[in-house]
């Protein structure tokens, strides 16, 4: 009998495949927990059968557009189409995000909810009575609604040749890698919508269905492992 089909081989293969299913369950659960997270991108777990007969998982990010929700906050922006907004952490690292739920930080600087500076730093005066963000990312501040607004900066959008190559680092932020390539500034666009937020692209019903299917698979795998393990122990007892 080939080694892959003896009791030890069956136990080893079933154990590895069960661990893969546990990993798969973890990613589905993470997608479900981020269903209400602004601009969250679902992860896909693609199972590949190796040459040794063992299943292994490949993680991919689904960068498809999420639905756009209208809000009442003038500092909320949503992106339509491909692209990311570059933000800079207090320590100088550059990240990329699609979460446009911005706020004002110290000295009126436009920031993310996590404290990262948007773009190159856009300062909105405390004397401003209204902020206008155009579709091309230009930001204007009104000190008086009867006067012309003042241009105070631009929210840039960058794109990547291979966005799936970006590395997710938490807080809905990404960093570029050799696989993603360098960022490319998008000019003359109309992809920003004020008073809006992009929702996650997680298909909740599909993810719940996937969890149920993986759970059933795990139950079958663990049952098989238990049965084969009992057979293996019986075989040892007979030999002894």
CSV table of C-alpha atoms in Angstrom, one decimal:
chain,number,residue,atom,x,y,z
A,1,UNK,CA,0.0,0.0,0.0
A,2,UNK,CA,1.4,3.4,-0.9
A,3,UNK,CA,2.6,5.4,2.1
A,4,UNK,CA,0.0,8.1,1.5
A,5,UNK,CA,-2.8,5.5,2.0
A,6,UNK,CA,-1.6,3.7,5.1
A,7,UNK,CA,-3.1,4.6,8.4
A,8,UNK,CA,-0.2,7.0,9.3
A,9,UNK,CA,-0.5,8.7,6.0
A,10,UNK,CA,-4.2,9.1,6.3
A,11,UNK,CA,-3.9,10.6,9.8
A,12,UNK,CA,-1.1,13.0,8.6
A,13,UNK,CA,-3.0,14.1,5.5
A,14,UNK,CA,-6.3,14.5,7.4
A,15,UNK,CA,-4.6,16.5,10.2
A,16,UNK,CA,-2.9,18.9,7.8
A,17,UNK,CA,-6.2,19.4,5.8
A,18,UNK,CA,-8.1,20.0,9.1
A,19,UNK,CA,-5.5,22.7,10.1
A,20,UNK,CA,-6.1,24.3,6.7
A,21,UNK,CA,-9.8,24.4,7.3
A,22,UNK,CA,-9.2,26.0,10.7
A,23,UNK,CA,-7.1,28.7,9.0
A,24,UNK,CA,-9.9,29.1,6.4
A,25,UNK,CA,-12.5,29.5,9.2
A,26,UNK,CA,-10.4,32.2,10.8
A,27,UNK,CA,-10.3,34.4,7.6
A,28,UNK,CA,-14.1,34.0,7.1
A,29,UNK,CA,-14.7,35.0,10.7
A,30,UNK,CA,-12.4,38.0,10.3
A,31,UNK,CA,-14.5,39.1,7.2
A,32,UNK,CA,-17.7,38.7,9.2
A,33,UNK,CA,-16.4,40.8,12.1
A,34,UNK,CA,-15.4,43.6,9.7
A,35,UNK,CA,-18.7,43.6,7.8
A,36,UNK,CA,-19.5,47.1,9.2
A,37,UNK,CA,-15.9,48.5,8.9
A,38,UNK,CA,-15.6,51.4,6.5
A,39,UNK,CA,-14.0,50.4,3.2
A,40,UNK,CA,-12.8,47.0,4.5
A,41,UNK,CA,-11.8,44.6,1.8
A,42,UNK,CA,-12.6,41.0,2.2
A,43,UNK,CA,-9.9,38.3,2.2
A,44,UNK,CA,-10.3,35.2,0.0
A,45,UNK,CA,-8.9,31.9,1.1
A,46,UNK,CA,-8.1,29.8,-2.0
A,47,UNK,CA,-7.3,26.2,-1.3
A,48,UNK,CA,-4.7,24.5,-3.5
A,49,UNK,CA,-3.8,20.8,-3.5
A,50,UNK,CA,-0.1,20.3,-3.3
A,51,UNK,CA,1.9,17.7,-5.2
A,52,UNK,CA,2.1,15.8,-1.9
A,53,UNK,CA,-1.7,15.6,-1.7
A,54,UNK,CA,-2.0,18.0,1.2
A,55,UNK,CA,-4.2,21.1,0.9
A,56,UNK,CA,-2.7,24.5,1.5
A,57,UNK,CA,-4.2,27.9,1.5
A,58,UNK,CA,-3.4,31.1,-0.4
A,59,UNK,CA,-4.7,34.4,0.9
A,60,UNK,CA,-5.9,37.0,-1.5
A,61,UNK,CA,-7.6,40.4,-0.9
A,62,UNK,CA,-10.7,41.3,-2.8
A,63,UNK,CA,-10.3,45.0,-3.8
A,64,UNK,CA,-13.7,45.2,-5.4
A,65,UNK,CA,-15.7,48.4,-4.7
A,66,UNK,CA,-17.9,48.5,-1.6
A,67,UNK,CA,-21.3,50.3,-1.6
A,68,UNK,CA,-21.3,54.0,-0.9
A,69,UNK,CA,-23.3,55.3,2.1
A,70,UNK,CA,-24.4,59.0,2.3
A,71,UNK,CA,-23.6,60.6,5.7
A,72,UNK,CA,-24.0,64.0,7.3
A,73,UNK,CA,-20.4,64.7,8.1
A,74,UNK,CA,-18.5,67.1,5.8
A,75,UNK,CA,-15.2,65.4,6.5
A,76,UNK,CA,-16.4,62.0,5.3
A,77,UNK,CA,-15.3,61.1,1.8
A,78,UNK,CA,-15.7,57.9,-0.3
A,79,UNK,CA,-13.6,56.8,-3.3
A,80,UNK,CA,-15.3,55.5,-6.4
A,81,UNK,CA,-13.1,53.2,-8.5
A,82,UNK,CA,-9.6,52.0,-7.9
A,83,UNK,CA,-7.2,53.9,-5.7
A,84,UNK,CA,-6.0,54.7,-2.2
A,85,UNK,CA,-5.5,57.8,-0.1
A,86,UNK,CA,-1.9,58.1,1.2
A,87,UNK,CA,-1.6,59.0,4.9
A,88,UNK,CA,1.4,59.6,7.1
A,89,UNK,CA,1.7,58.3,10.7
A,90,UNK,CA,3.1,60.5,13.5
A,91,UNK,CA,6.4,58.7,13.2
A,92,UNK,CA,6.6,59.2,9.4
A,93,UNK,CA,5.5,55.9,7.9
A,94,UNK,CA,3.4,56.2,4.8
A,95,UNK,CA,0.3,54.0,4.5
A,96,UNK,CA,-2.6,53.7,2.1
A,97,UNK,CA,-6.3,53.6,3.0
A,98,UNK,CA,-9.8,53.9,1.5
A,99,UNK,CA,-11.4,54.7,4.9
A,100,UNK,CA,-12.4,58.3,4.4
A,101,UNK,CA,-14.0,58.9,7.9
A,102,UNK,CA,-11.6,61.9,8.5
A,103,UNK,CA,-11.5,64.3,11.5
A,104,UNK,CA,-9.5,67.3,12.6
A,105,UNK,CA,-6.5,66.7,14.8
A,106,UNK,CA,-4.2,69.1,16.6
A,107,UNK,CA,-4.0,72.6,15.0
A,108,UNK,CA,-6.9,71.7,12.6
A,109,UNK,CA,-4.9,69.2,10.5
A,110,UNK,CA,-7.1,66.7,8.5
A,111,UNK,CA,-6.4,63.2,9.9
A,112,UNK,CA,-7.7,59.7,10.0
A,113,UNK,CA,-9.5,58.4,13.0
A,114,UNK,CA,-6.3,56.6,13.9
A,115,UNK,CA,-4.3,59.8,14.0
A,116,UNK,CA,-2.5,59.7,10.6
A,117,UNK,CA,-2.1,62.9,8.5
A,118,UNK,CA,-4.1,62.9,5.2
A,119,UNK,CA,-2.0,63.7,2.2
A,120,UNK,CA,0.7,66.3,2.7
A,121,UNK,CA,-1.2,68.0,5.6
A,122,UNK,CA,-4.4,70.0,5.1
A,123,UNK,CA,-5.0,72.6,7.8
A,124,UNK,CA,-8.6,73.7,8.3
A,125,UNK,CA,-8.9,76.9,10.4
A,126,UNK,CA,-11.1,77.0,13.5
A,127,UNK,CA,-12.7,80.1,12.0
A,128,UNK,CA,-14.0,78.1,9.0
A,129,UNK,CA,-17.7,77.7,8.9
A,130,UNK,CA,-17.8,75.2,6.1
A,131,UNK,CA,-15.4,72.8,4.3
A,132,UNK,CA,-16.0,71.8,0.7
A,133,UNK,CA,-14.3,68.8,-0.9
A,134,UNK,CA,-14.5,68.6,-4.6
A,135,UNK,CA,-14.6,65.4,-6.7
A,136,UNK,CA,-10.9,65.9,-7.7
A,137,UNK,CA,-9.9,66.1,-4.0
A,138,UNK,CA,-9.4,69.9,-3.8
A,139,UNK,CA,-10.4,71.2,-0.4
A,140,UNK,CA,-11.8,74.7,0.2
A,141,UNK,CA,-12.7,76.4,3.5
A,142,UNK,CA,-15.3,79.1,3.9
A,143,UNK,CA,-14.7,81.7,6.6
A,144,UNK,CA,-17.9,83.4,5.5
A,145,UNK,CA,-20.6,81.8,3.3
A,146,UNK,CA,-21.1,85.1,1.5
A,147,UNK,CA,-17.4,85.1,0.4
A,148,UNK,CA,-15.4,83.0,-2.0
A,149,UNK,CA,-13.8,79.9,-0.3
A,150,UNK,CA,-10.1,79.6,0.2
A,151,UNK,CA,-8.2,76.7,-1.3
A,152,UNK,CA,-6.3,74.9,1.4
A,153,UNK,CA,-5.0,71.7,-0.1
A,154,UNK,CA,-5.8,68.5,-2.0
A,155,UNK,CA,-6.6,64.9,-0.9
A,156,UNK,CA,-4.5,62.8,-3.3
A,157,UNK,CA,-5.4,59.4,-4.8
A,158,UNK,CA,-2.8,56.9,-5.8
A,159,UNK,CA,-3.1,53.6,-7.7
A,160,UNK,CA,-1.0,50.5,-7.9
A,161,UNK,CA,-0.4,48.2,-10.8
A,162,UNK,CA,-1.0,45.2,-8.5
A,163,UNK,CA,-3.1,46.2,-5.5
A,164,UNK,CA,-3.3,42.6,-4.4
A,165,UNK,CA,0.4,42.9,-3.7
A,166,UNK,CA,-0.2,45.5,-1.0
A,167,UNK,CA,0.3,44.3,2.6
A,168,UNK,CA,-2.5,44.9,5.1
A,169,UNK,CA,-1.0,46.2,8.4
A,170,UNK,CA,-4.2,46.7,10.5
A,171,UNK,CA,-6.5,49.6,11.1
A,172,UNK,CA,-7.7,49.3,7.4
A,173,UNK,CA,-4.2,50.4,6.2
A,174,UNK,CA,-1.8,49.0,3.6
A,175,UNK,CA,1.9,49.4,2.8
A,176,UNK,CA,3.4,48.9,-0.6
A,177,UNK,CA,5.6,45.9,-1.5
A,178,UNK,CA,7.8,44.8,-4.4
A,179,UNK,CA,4.8,42.8,-5.6
A,180,UNK,CA,2.4,45.8,-5.6
A,181,UNK,CA,4.9,48.1,-7.2
A,182,UNK,CA,5.2,51.9,-6.5
A,183,UNK,CA,2.3,54.2,-6.2
A,184,UNK,CA,1.2,56.3,-9.1
A,185,UNK,CA,-0.5,59.7,-8.5
A,186,UNK,CA,-3.9,59.9,-10.1
A,187,UNK,CA,-4.6,63.3,-11.8
A,188,UNK,CA,-7.6,64.9,-13.3
A,189,UNK,CA,-10.0,62.5,-11.6
A,190,UNK,CA,-13.5,62.7,-10.2
A,191,UNK,CA,-13.4,59.8,-7.8
A,192,UNK,CA,-14.0,61.6,-4.4
A,193,UNK,CA,-17.5,62.1,-3.0
A,194,UNK,CA,-18.0,64.3,0.1
A,195,UNK,CA,-20.6,63.4,2.7
A,196,UNK,CA,-20.1,59.8,1.8
A,197,UNK,CA,-18.3,56.7,3.1
A,198,UNK,CA,-17.5,53.4,1.3
A,199,UNK,CA,-18.8,50.4,3.2
A,200,UNK,CA,-17.0,47.0,3.3
A,201,UNK,CA,-17.3,44.7,0.3
A,202,UNK,CA,-18.0,41.7,2.5
A,203,UNK,CA,-21.0,39.6,1.3
A,204,UNK,CA,-22.3,38.7,4.8
A,205,UNK,CA,-24.6,35.9,3.7
A,206,UNK,CA,-21.9,34.3,1.6
A,207,UNK,CA,-19.4,34.4,4.4
A,208,UNK,CA,-21.9,32.9,6.9
A,209,UNK,CA,-22.6,30.2,4.4
A,210,UNK,CA,-18.9,29.5,3.9
A,211,UNK,CA,-18.4,29.2,7.7
A,212,UNK,CA,-21.2,26.7,7.9
A,213,UNK,CA,-19.7,24.6,5.1
A,214,UNK,CA,-16.2,24.7,6.7
A,215,UNK,CA,-17.7,23.8,10.0
A,216,UNK,CA,-19.4,20.7,8.5
A,217,UNK,CA,-16.1,19.8,6.8
A,218,UNK,CA,-14.2,20.1,10.0
A,219,UNK,CA,-16.7,17.9,11.8
A,220,UNK,CA,-16.3,15.3,9.1
A,221,UNK,CA,-12.5,15.5,9.2
A,222,UNK,CA,-12.3,15.2,13.0
A,223,UNK,CA,-14.7,12.3,12.9
A,224,UNK,CA,-12.5,10.6,10.3
A,225,UNK,CA,-9.4,11.3,12.4
A,226,UNK,CA,-11.0,9.8,15.4
A,227,UNK,CA,-12.0,6.6,13.5
A,228,UNK,CA,-8.6,6.2,11.8
A,229,UNK,CA,-6.8,6.8,15.1
A,230,UNK,CA,-8.8,4.1,16.8
A,231,UNK,CA,-8.0,1.7,13.9
A,232,UNK,CA,-4.3,2.6,14.3
A,233,UNK,CA,-4.4,1.9,18.0
A,234,UNK,CA,-6.2,-1.4,17.4
A,235,UNK,CA,-3.5,-2.4,14.9
A,236,UNK,CA,-0.8,-1.7,17.4
A,237,UNK,CA,-2.6,-3.8,20.1
A,238,UNK,CA,-2.9,-6.7,17.6
A,239,UNK,CA,0.8,-6.6,16.8
A,240,UNK,CA,1.8,-6.5,20.4
